Amino acid sequence: MELALQLIANGIVTGSLYALLSTAFGLVYRTTNIFHIAYGGQFVLSCYFYYTLAAKAEIPLIAAATASIGLSALLGWTIHSFFYRHLFKRECSSGAILVASLGLLIIIENLVALTFGNETKIIPRDPSKLIELGPINVSAIQATQAIICSTTLALLFISLRHSRLMKTILAIGDNPALFQSLKHSLNKHQALVFVISGSLIAIPAILITHDTGTNPHTGMHYLLLAAVGTLLGGKDKAFSWALGGFAIAIAHSLIIWQFSSEWSETGTFSILLIILLFRPSGIFGTRNRVEEI
Amino acid sequence: MDYLAHLINMVAIYAILAYSLNLITGYGGLLNICHAGFYGIGAYAYALSTSGYEGSVVAQRLTWTADWPLPFPWILAIAAPATLAWLTGMVTLRFRGDFFVFATLGLQMILFALLHNLTHLSNGPFGIYGIPPIEIFGVKIKTPIHALPFYGTIAILSFLALKRLFRSSFGLSLIALREDSLAASSIGIEAKRQFLRAFILSAAFAGIAGAMFAAYIRFIDPSSFNLKESIFILTILLLGGSGNLKGPIIGVAIMISLPEALRFLGLPDSIAANAREIIYGITLAALMYFRPQGIGGYYKV
């Protein structure tokens, strides 16, 4: 029982990281309909921004983290204005954009590997303190991760619900043609989506790098987690992306408990395929988006 | 000479992979990223059904190995991925577009994890070594030059079989579904059944390529059949072009000779692997922008 509680606690901590990752993916997918595979590249670059600033340049952690988030937001803008925007201009099909995005991920991953080497980089730090909460032990880093991620998520959801700008952004996904005819600039708003999503990716990226280090080939792994979270929860509503992320993390904990960590990826995808079979629009999805023939 | 023969053998293997993927991706219009998974299942089926000979080191570690005579390992290598494609196709083919891509990506991850984690069946990351060479009429095929006529024949036969398929009413019905699935279904073409057939057939041919690879290299491990390999096969097809007969072979010729050309440039090994990947990435992104139908292809992604 204690083990189960501990695993659920770990699931919630990792869940808050995954929830933020899924939200960053879902925001792009919901508004632009891009299956943003280069997301993995953004994640890796954010990790290395932080690594370079914190471990190489030895800037204080908070400043390094803030600067990395800024750089990552800038990267999001760059990817939109120099990559996706041109693909949109040529009216590429969604399959073509997906493949191009995959190409971009491969380019970024290997450029990082060429620059920093293929091995895992760790940020030197003191061992983290343990916090005891009844039968559960949580390390100080885990607690920080959960708090920062949940706060960010809460702020994001409040702004999605109440801010006019964020509501406008969500409207892009519903009907881009109508959006433009209401004299909103599609380009600017899409760029903004990438900036927000870029800065959201950076937060879990920094926290994970700080805790366990990073290597150039983690991008695909976290992209898959984020995408599965979004699809599992359902594409339409913002809160369902986050819940999808939590669901995966808890499933992972249970799989590690019952089997071993080797099977966690198999588990993730099996769950996704089963859910999509019975509910093609995700657990909390409303519209059927899979076969709109 | 051996080197050249080796290259031609690899072209033969990848040509079968590219042409079989052409069936579902080029003709059917569904981007499939689990081809390497089926390729790997074929390779493991062949390796396990031949490595059970006396004195085999691997056989002692595994629950099941056999020492079947010639046609049977090949039949298993075709049947195993085809059966698997039939079972998984019923799930993945419920999706279209981005969702199909993602479902096959998930399948690829699952197949790789199975090969990697089921250590009693597949020997896990250590792979299967000591796969016996093919023996035809008492001659053992051990060198690339000896393998050349045999592999060339298989590749040409597979090509002819696939060419017949492409030009049959089945191939045409796939094109019809790709261009306009609603119109196609209105003239009595059932999307799911035709796509399932295409999926099974493409997996079966990938199985042949897998058996060829296992018998030729005589050592297989899961890392030859991972997501990267699937992306590599897809890159071949998209670069050469899909939806017709000349596209895939152009892609195979370029993608197989590219690493060799880079080797002659004399890049150090540490850089070469990453540099090659970067070229693949740029190829994919640039292709989708400038020429979504590939160099000699017909179908625009």
XYZ file of C-alpha atoms in Angstrom:
594
model
C 0.000 0.000 0.000
C 2.791 2.410 0.930
C 4.553 1.538 -2.289
C 1.414 2.237 -4.262
C 1.001 5.618 -2.538
C 4.620 6.474 -3.228
C 4.233 5.496 -6.882
C 1.095 7.609 -7.212
C 2.943 10.554 -5.651
C 5.762 10.072 -8.158
C 3.129 9.806 -10.871
C 1.706 13.165 -9.862
C 5.113 14.848 -9.874
C 6.031 13.442 -13.297
C 2.446 14.039 -14.296
C 2.758 17.769 -13.769
C 5.813 17.779 -16.069
C 4.024 15.702 -18.712
C 0.891 17.812 -18.364
C 2.843 20.941 -19.217
C 4.544 19.177 -22.129
C 1.196 17.958 -23.475
C -0.302 21.407 -23.076
C 2.509 22.967 -25.096
C 1.947 20.390 -27.836
C -1.830 20.599 -27.687
C -1.821 24.384 -27.985
C 0.011 24.183 -31.318
C -1.991 21.214 -32.560
C -5.340 22.708 -31.606
C -4.731 26.118 -33.121
C -2.643 25.426 -36.219
C -3.422 21.767 -36.956
C 0.304 21.131 -37.294
C 1.411 17.778 -35.969
C 4.448 19.543 -34.545
C 7.156 16.863 -34.501
C 9.927 19.485 -34.413
C 8.591 20.067 -30.886
C 11.130 17.419 -29.860
C 13.874 19.617 -31.288
C 12.580 22.632 -29.374
C 12.654 20.550 -26.209
C 16.261 19.434 -26.760
C 17.417 22.949 -27.586
C 15.745 24.320 -24.449
C 17.619 21.708 -22.397
C 20.916 22.750 -23.971
C 20.205 26.485 -23.587
C 19.850 25.869 -19.881
C 22.839 23.532 -19.750
C 25.058 26.047 -21.522
C 23.972 28.955 -19.363
C 23.869 27.165 -16.004
C 26.753 24.697 -16.240
C 29.084 26.214 -18.838
C 28.612 29.945 -18.271
C 27.840 29.419 -14.556
C 25.112 32.034 -14.460
C 22.925 31.856 -11.320
C 20.198 29.245 -11.763
C 17.161 31.532 -11.736
C 18.726 33.909 -14.271
C 19.827 30.988 -16.444
C 16.333 29.501 -16.344
C 14.664 32.810 -17.225
C 17.088 33.405 -20.081
C 16.510 29.876 -21.395
C 12.754 30.387 -21.393
C 13.262 33.624 -23.344
C 15.560 31.931 -25.862
C 13.123 29.078 -26.235
C 10.251 31.479 -26.915
C 12.419 33.147 -29.547
C 13.112 29.715 -31.027
C 9.369 29.064 -31.255
C 8.929 32.305 -33.152
C 11.839 31.434 -35.462
C 10.439 27.983 -36.241
C 7.126 29.514 -37.166
C 8.366 32.436 -39.234
C 11.177 30.702 -41.064
C 9.701 27.235 -41.395
C 5.991 26.583 -40.976
C 4.875 29.930 -42.402
C 6.523 29.142 -45.711
C 5.062 25.668 -45.786
C 1.624 27.214 -45.215
C 2.234 29.719 -47.991
C 2.842 26.903 -50.442
C -0.334 25.237 -49.181
C 1.427 21.997 -48.309
C -0.794 19.148 -47.163
C -0.810 18.223 -43.482
C 1.143 15.047 -44.302
C 3.845 17.087 -46.019
C 4.075 19.474 -43.061
C 4.367 16.497 -40.715
C 7.237 15.016 -42.739
C 8.991 18.393 -43.024
C 8.621 18.814 -39.267
C 10.174 15.383 -38.763
C 13.048 16.535 -40.960
C 13.519 19.618 -38.782
C 13.613 17.458 -35.640
C 16.327 15.257 -37.170
C 18.348 18.337 -38.189
C 18.144 19.963 -34.727
C 18.876 16.723 -32.864
C 22.015 16.040 -34.871
C 23.243 19.635 -34.867
C 23.054 19.545 -31.067
C 24.856 16.186 -31.068
C 27.596 17.603 -33.311
C 28.049 20.633 -31.071
C 27.804 19.051 -27.635
C 28.516 15.354 -28.255
C 26.178 12.391 -27.996
C 26.688 11.663 -24.303
C 24.445 12.722 -21.438
C 25.267 16.095 -19.878
C 24.613 16.621 -16.202
C 24.416 19.874 -14.318
C 26.529 19.552 -11.166
C 24.399 20.140 -8.060
C 24.188 19.157 -4.413
C 22.143 16.057 -3.582
C 18.521 16.996 -3.127
C 16.928 16.950 0.335
C 14.129 14.494 1.099
C 10.792 15.776 2.347
C 8.674 13.284 4.322
C 4.912 13.543 4.009
C 3.524 10.704 6.110
C 4.348 7.478 4.248
C 5.526 9.336 1.148
C 9.027 10.639 0.442
C 9.482 13.383 -2.092
C 12.792 15.006 -2.951
C 13.034 18.789 -2.854
C 13.605 18.888 -6.601
C 10.488 16.831 -7.240
C 8.483 19.170 -5.036
C 9.835 22.197 -6.909
C 8.970 20.551 -10.229
C 5.394 19.863 -9.163
C 4.888 23.365 -7.752
C 6.343 25.252 -10.731
C 4.507 23.149 -13.298
C 1.146 23.267 -11.542
C 1.406 27.038 -11.054
C 2.249 27.560 -14.713
C -0.632 25.346 -15.757
C -3.029 27.176 -13.463
C -1.928 30.578 -14.794
C -2.260 29.350 -18.369
C -5.754 27.992 -17.849
C -6.899 31.178 -16.129
C -5.598 33.238 -19.034
C -7.147 30.874 -21.595
C -10.494 31.336 -19.913
C -10.401 35.060 -19.233
C -7.999 36.813 -21.556
C -9.416 38.052 -24.834
C -6.161 37.427 -26.674
C -5.981 33.786 -25.615
C -9.577 33.208 -26.591
C -8.824 34.710 -29.994
C -5.913 32.307 -30.350
C -8.086 29.292 -29.635
C -10.526 30.533 -32.258
C -7.920 30.083 -35.019
C -8.253 26.337 -34.820
C -12.002 26.416 -35.144
C -12.166 28.264 -38.417
C -9.049 29.924 -39.900
C -10.952 31.457 -42.836
C -13.532 33.111 -40.625
C -10.723 34.192 -38.308
C -9.076 36.145 -41.112
C -12.293 37.626 -42.367
C -12.765 39.148 -38.903
C -9.584 41.130 -39.616
C -7.347 39.235 -37.246
C -3.853 38.532 -38.530
C -3.496 34.768 -38.826
C 0.255 35.032 -39.079
C 0.804 37.100 -35.974
C -1.489 34.972 -33.860
C 0.087 31.749 -35.044
C 3.529 33.164 -34.287
C 2.262 34.020 -30.816
C 1.073 30.443 -30.336
C 4.582 29.219 -31.097
C 6.103 31.758 -28.706
C 3.789 30.669 -25.876
C 4.288 26.996 -26.645
C 8.062 27.501 -26.863
C 8.234 29.095 -23.433
C 5.961 26.383 -21.999
C 8.218 23.622 -23.359
C 11.238 25.276 -21.771
C 9.876 24.950 -18.224
C 9.712 21.128 -18.016
C 12.862 20.946 -20.181
C 14.805 23.025 -17.649
C 13.410 21.141 -14.665
C 14.214 17.755 -16.191
C 17.719 18.861 -17.217
C 18.362 20.177 -13.752
C 17.235 16.915 -12.161
C 18.622 14.154 -14.394
C 20.646 15.849 -17.133
C 20.013 15.676 -20.848
C 21.282 14.236 -24.111
C 20.567 15.170 -27.749
C 18.353 12.147 -28.384
C 15.654 12.748 -25.760
C 13.589 14.896 -28.150
C 11.639 12.090 -29.784
C 10.810 10.521 -26.415
C 9.308 13.683 -24.955
C 7.561 14.559 -28.212
C 5.836 11.179 -28.123
C 4.830 11.651 -24.486
C 3.409 15.083 -25.222
C 1.560 13.956 -28.334
C 0.132 10.876 -26.644
C -1.001 13.047 -23.724
C -2.779 15.445 -26.057
C -4.447 12.735 -28.123
C -5.355 10.701 -25.052
C -7.074 13.615 -23.359
C -8.637 14.927 -26.524
C -7.599 17.695 -28.839
C -10.428 20.142 -28.271
C -10.196 21.358 -24.702
C -7.157 22.784 -22.984
C -7.693 21.020 -19.664
C -7.900 17.625 -21.385
C -4.318 17.972 -22.683
C -3.075 18.366 -19.131
C -5.231 15.525 -17.824
C -3.890 13.309 -20.627
C -0.361 14.093 -19.427
C -1.246 13.160 -15.838
C -2.922 9.948 -17.028
C 0.231 8.831 -18.837
C 2.472 9.552 -15.879
C 0.264 7.563 -13.503
C 0.045 4.719 -16.021
C 3.860 4.751 -16.229
C 4.173 4.495 -12.443
C 1.782 1.563 -12.367
C 3.605 -0.189 -15.214
C 6.948 0.278 -13.446
C 5.401 -1.105 -10.275
C 3.790 -4.164 -11.900
C 6.299 -4.930 -14.668
C 9.428 -2.887 -15.264
C 10.402 0.464 -16.724
C 11.322 -1.213 -20.024
C 7.655 -1.640 -20.799
C 6.534 1.926 -20.092
C 6.672 3.040 -23.728
C 4.844 -0.089 -24.899
C 2.239 0.639 -22.242
C 1.820 4.261 -23.328
C 1.140 3.370 -26.920
C -1.068 0.400 -26.126
C -3.216 2.638 -23.940
C -3.362 5.275 -26.669
C -4.367 2.779 -29.368
C -7.045 1.243 -27.154
C -8.485 4.625 -26.176
C -8.466 5.886 -29.757
C -10.234 2.728 -30.876
C -13.153 3.314 -28.568
C -13.059 7.095 -28.330
C -11.374 8.474 -31.466
C -11.559 12.035 -30.172
C -9.835 11.246 -26.861
C -11.235 10.745 -23.383
C -12.625 14.263 -23.018
C -12.918 15.084 -26.708
C -16.163 16.386 -28.107
C -15.923 16.273 -31.858
C -15.048 13.356 -34.052
C -11.928 14.491 -35.857
C -10.491 11.224 -37.041
C -12.496 10.357 -40.097
C -14.099 13.519 -41.328
C -14.917 12.160 -44.726
C 34.680 -6.352 -56.146
C 33.207 -7.702 -52.921
C 32.455 -4.132 -51.916
C 30.505 -3.431 -55.073
C 28.616 -6.726 -54.771
C 27.780 -5.832 -51.176
C 26.353 -2.496 -52.264
C 24.230 -4.155 -54.935
C 22.923 -6.666 -52.398
C 21.952 -3.849 -50.048
C 20.233 -2.095 -52.965
C 18.307 -5.332 -53.596
C 17.136 -5.495 -49.975
C 16.173 -1.834 -49.754
C 14.526 -1.912 -53.181
C 12.131 -4.586 -51.901
C 11.478 -2.475 -48.792
C 10.885 0.688 -50.804
C 8.637 -0.959 -53.392
C 6.582 -2.707 -50.733
C 6.155 0.552 -48.810
C 5.197 2.148 -52.127
C 2.090 -0.047 -52.133
C 0.591 1.440 -48.978
C 2.238 4.880 -48.967
C 2.598 5.687 -52.666
C -0.512 4.022 -54.035
C -2.675 4.083 -50.918
C -1.549 7.531 -49.769
C -1.085 6.515 -46.122
C 2.248 7.492 -44.575
C 3.411 4.388 -42.755
C 6.263 4.547 -40.217
C 6.324 0.984 -38.953
C 7.812 -0.680 -41.996
C 11.075 -1.417 -40.181
C 9.050 -3.201 -37.509
C 7.689 -5.705 -40.042
C 11.105 -5.928 -41.680
C 12.519 -6.838 -38.260
C 9.814 -9.424 -37.527
C 10.663 -11.093 -40.856
C 14.370 -11.061 -40.011
C 13.793 -12.546 -36.551
C 11.392 -15.182 -37.928
C 14.059 -16.283 -40.403
C 16.878 -16.145 -37.838
C 15.005 -18.147 -35.191
C 13.815 -20.834 -37.577
C 17.346 -21.475 -38.874
C 19.555 -20.987 -35.773
C 18.517 -24.190 -33.998
C 21.313 -26.240 -35.581
C 23.599 -28.420 -33.459
C 26.261 -26.494 -31.616
C 24.502 -23.151 -31.954
C 25.405 -20.900 -29.003
C 22.356 -18.671 -29.246
C 19.927 -21.598 -29.328
C 20.724 -22.504 -25.706
C 19.585 -19.097 -24.478
C 16.290 -19.037 -26.287
C 12.968 -20.776 -25.713
C 12.341 -21.531 -29.354
C 14.683 -22.104 -32.257
C 14.498 -24.558 -35.151
C 16.608 -25.874 -37.961
C 14.140 -25.919 -40.791
C 15.151 -26.828 -44.369
C 15.208 -24.175 -47.064
C 11.770 -22.989 -48.090
C 10.221 -23.086 -44.610
C 12.174 -20.286 -42.866
C 11.306 -18.039 -45.805
C 7.656 -18.964 -45.562
C 7.687 -18.133 -41.849
C 9.503 -14.853 -42.553
C 6.685 -13.899 -44.909
C 3.813 -15.287 -42.852
C 4.807 -13.819 -39.475
C 4.843 -10.120 -40.459
C 1.806 -10.637 -42.708
C -0.214 -12.103 -39.832
C 0.942 -9.350 -37.541
C -0.004 -6.737 -40.142
C -3.434 -8.317 -40.439
C -4.010 -8.104 -36.673
C -2.545 -4.628 -36.187
C -3.943 -3.273 -39.444
C -7.445 -3.772 -38.133
C -6.585 -1.237 -35.425
C -4.293 1.223 -37.219
C -6.335 1.393 -40.432
C -9.278 2.825 -38.566
C -7.347 6.073 -38.729
C -6.440 8.302 -41.640
C -4.052 11.207 -42.104
C -1.951 12.361 -39.161
C -3.620 9.855 -36.871
C -2.570 6.933 -39.065
C 1.008 8.216 -39.044
C 0.911 8.416 -35.267
C -0.738 5.005 -34.862
C 1.945 3.340 -37.006
C 4.599 5.241 -35.094
C 3.173 3.755 -31.905
C 3.168 0.311 -33.475
C 6.808 0.753 -34.467
C 7.724 1.632 -30.866
C 5.804 -1.395 -29.575
C 7.394 -3.821 -32.069
C 10.854 -2.508 -31.233
C 10.164 -2.835 -27.498
C 9.022 -6.431 -28.008
C 12.198 -7.349 -29.913
C 14.273 -5.545 -27.314
C 12.567 -6.740 -24.120
C 11.393 -10.295 -24.758
C 14.856 -11.652 -24.029
C 13.807 -15.303 -23.978
C 12.443 -15.114 -27.472
C 14.784 -12.678 -29.186
C 17.905 -12.565 -26.982
C 17.163 -8.879 -26.368
C 19.782 -6.254 -27.171
C 22.474 -8.904 -27.736
C 20.720 -10.001 -30.893
C 20.998 -13.297 -32.701
C 24.417 -14.244 -34.009
C 25.661 -17.242 -35.938
C 22.748 -17.369 -38.352
C 23.696 -20.100 -40.855
C 24.316 -19.065 -44.482
C 21.802 -20.006 -47.182
C 22.546 -23.315 -48.866
C 21.307 -23.867 -52.424
C 22.121 -27.128 -54.226
C 24.790 -27.858 -51.662
C 26.550 -24.505 -52.179
C 26.799 -22.256 -49.149
C 26.356 -18.586 -49.876
C 28.956 -16.866 -47.741
C 30.417 -13.964 -49.710
C 28.610 -10.971 -51.212
C 29.543 -12.098 -54.724
C 27.933 -15.490 -54.205
C 24.835 -13.855 -52.792
C 24.547 -11.434 -55.701
C 22.787 -13.660 -58.285
C 20.450 -15.100 -55.679
C 19.506 -11.744 -54.154
C 19.260 -10.110 -57.553
C 16.786 -12.804 -58.580
C 14.655 -12.384 -55.460
C 14.614 -8.607 -55.880
C 13.624 -8.832 -59.546
C 10.930 -11.436 -58.825
C 9.524 -9.284 -56.005
C 9.616 -6.261 -58.286
C 7.705 -8.114 -60.999
C 5.151 -9.376 -58.484
C 4.646 -5.878 -57.083
C 4.480 -4.413 -60.597
C 1.623 -6.784 -61.388
C -0.071 -5.713 -58.166
C 0.389 -2.014 -58.926
C -1.186 -2.434 -62.358
C -3.967 -4.740 -61.244
C -7.469 -3.566 -60.416
C -6.339 -3.738 -56.781
C -3.546 -1.210 -57.371
C -5.897 1.045 -59.303
C -8.492 0.865 -56.547
C -5.831 2.036 -54.075
C -5.096 5.035 -56.310
C -8.807 5.770 -56.482
C -9.042 5.668 -52.673
C -6.022 7.937 -52.341
C -7.353 10.536 -54.747
C -10.934 10.618 -53.485
C -12.056 8.052 -50.972
C -15.686 9.159 -51.094
C -15.951 8.848 -54.857
C -14.068 5.543 -54.745
C -16.421 4.071 -52.192
C -19.400 5.202 -54.243
C -18.303 2.903 -57.066
C -18.021 -0.022 -54.689
C -14.398 0.103 -53.491
C -14.266 -0.713 -49.808
C -11.559 1.457 -48.250
C -10.838 -0.630 -45.194
C -10.569 -3.949 -46.973
C -8.314 -2.659 -49.743
C -6.053 -0.802 -47.322
C -5.848 -3.860 -45.074
C -4.810 -5.987 -48.058
C -2.190 -3.417 -49.045
C -0.908 -3.259 -45.460
C -0.616 -7.078 -45.228
C 1.069 -7.397 -48.626
C 3.571 -4.650 -47.889
C 4.424 -6.317 -44.556
C 4.856 -9.676 -46.305
C 7.357 -8.211 -48.760
C 9.133 -6.429 -45.890
C 9.417 -9.902 -44.340
C 11.220 -11.185 -47.446
C 13.645 -8.288 -47.182
C 14.096 -9.100 -43.484
C 14.957 -12.735 -44.242
C 17.424 -11.589 -46.909
C 19.062 -9.219 -44.441
C 19.307 -11.858 -41.682
C 20.727 -14.510 -44.032
C 23.185 -12.047 -45.526
C 24.577 -10.183 -42.499
C 24.107 -13.292 -40.312
C 23.749 -11.180 -37.196
C 20.660 -9.214 -36.236
C 19.807 -7.078 -33.235
C 16.817 -4.843 -32.497
C 18.706 -1.622 -33.309
C 18.562 -2.468 -37.035
C 14.778 -2.267 -36.892
C 14.080 0.856 -34.851
C 12.203 4.045 -35.598
C 15.253 5.524 -37.343
C 15.237 2.656 -39.825
C 11.545 3.207 -40.520
C 12.207 6.881 -41.132
C 15.137 5.924 -43.368
C 12.915 3.684 -45.508
C 10.275 6.410 -45.698
C 12.956 8.938 -46.698
C 14.073 6.624 -49.517
C 10.537 6.473 -50.837
C 9.785 10.172 -50.453
C 13.107 11.229 -51.987
C 12.824 8.954 -55.005
C 9.143 9.548 -55.270
C 6.187 7.292 -54.789
C 3.052 6.222 -56.581
C 4.830 4.904 -59.652
C 7.472 2.350 -60.637
C 10.596 4.408 -61.237
C 10.518 6.559 -58.085
C 11.566 4.072 -55.383
C 14.620 2.754 -57.218
C 15.941 6.316 -57.679
C 15.563 6.829 -53.936
C 17.306 3.553 -53.099
C 20.205 4.301 -55.447
C 20.752 7.746 -53.914
C 20.276 6.818 -50.268
C 22.473 3.708 -50.389
C 25.291 5.438 -52.248
C 25.132 8.629 -50.149
C 26.877 7.209 -47.038
C 29.553 5.680 -49.275
C 30.072 8.996 -51.038
C 30.391 10.702 -47.634
C 32.949 8.096 -46.618
C 35.102 9.039 -49.606
C 34.949 12.640 -48.430
C 36.895 11.423 -45.413
C 34.750 12.733 -42.564
C 35.850 11.345 -39.208
C 33.553 8.606 -37.866
C 32.356 10.682 -34.932
C 30.990 13.363 -37.239
C 29.956 11.156 -40.154
C 26.910 9.568 -38.475
C 25.454 12.899 -37.354
C 26.308 14.592 -40.650
C 24.475 11.850 -42.542
C 21.402 12.271 -40.351
C 21.466 16.026 -40.910
C 21.491 15.440 -44.655
C 18.454 13.142 -44.301
C 16.670 15.803 -42.273
C 17.424 18.564 -44.762
C 16.358 16.246 -47.593
C 12.982 15.592 -45.959
C 12.272 19.233 -45.146
C 13.449 20.567 -48.513
C 11.571 17.898 -50.459
C 8.285 18.716 -48.776
C 8.797 22.378 -49.625
C 10.117 22.176 -53.189
C 8.924 18.872 -54.545
C 6.452 16.909 -52.411
C 6.239 14.172 -55.072
C 9.961 13.370 -54.830
C 12.456 13.225 -57.701
C 10.664 10.841 -60.013
C 7.431 10.259 -58.220
C 3.807 10.796 -59.001
C 2.026 11.007 -55.676
C 2.317 14.331 -53.832
C 2.434 13.858 -50.079
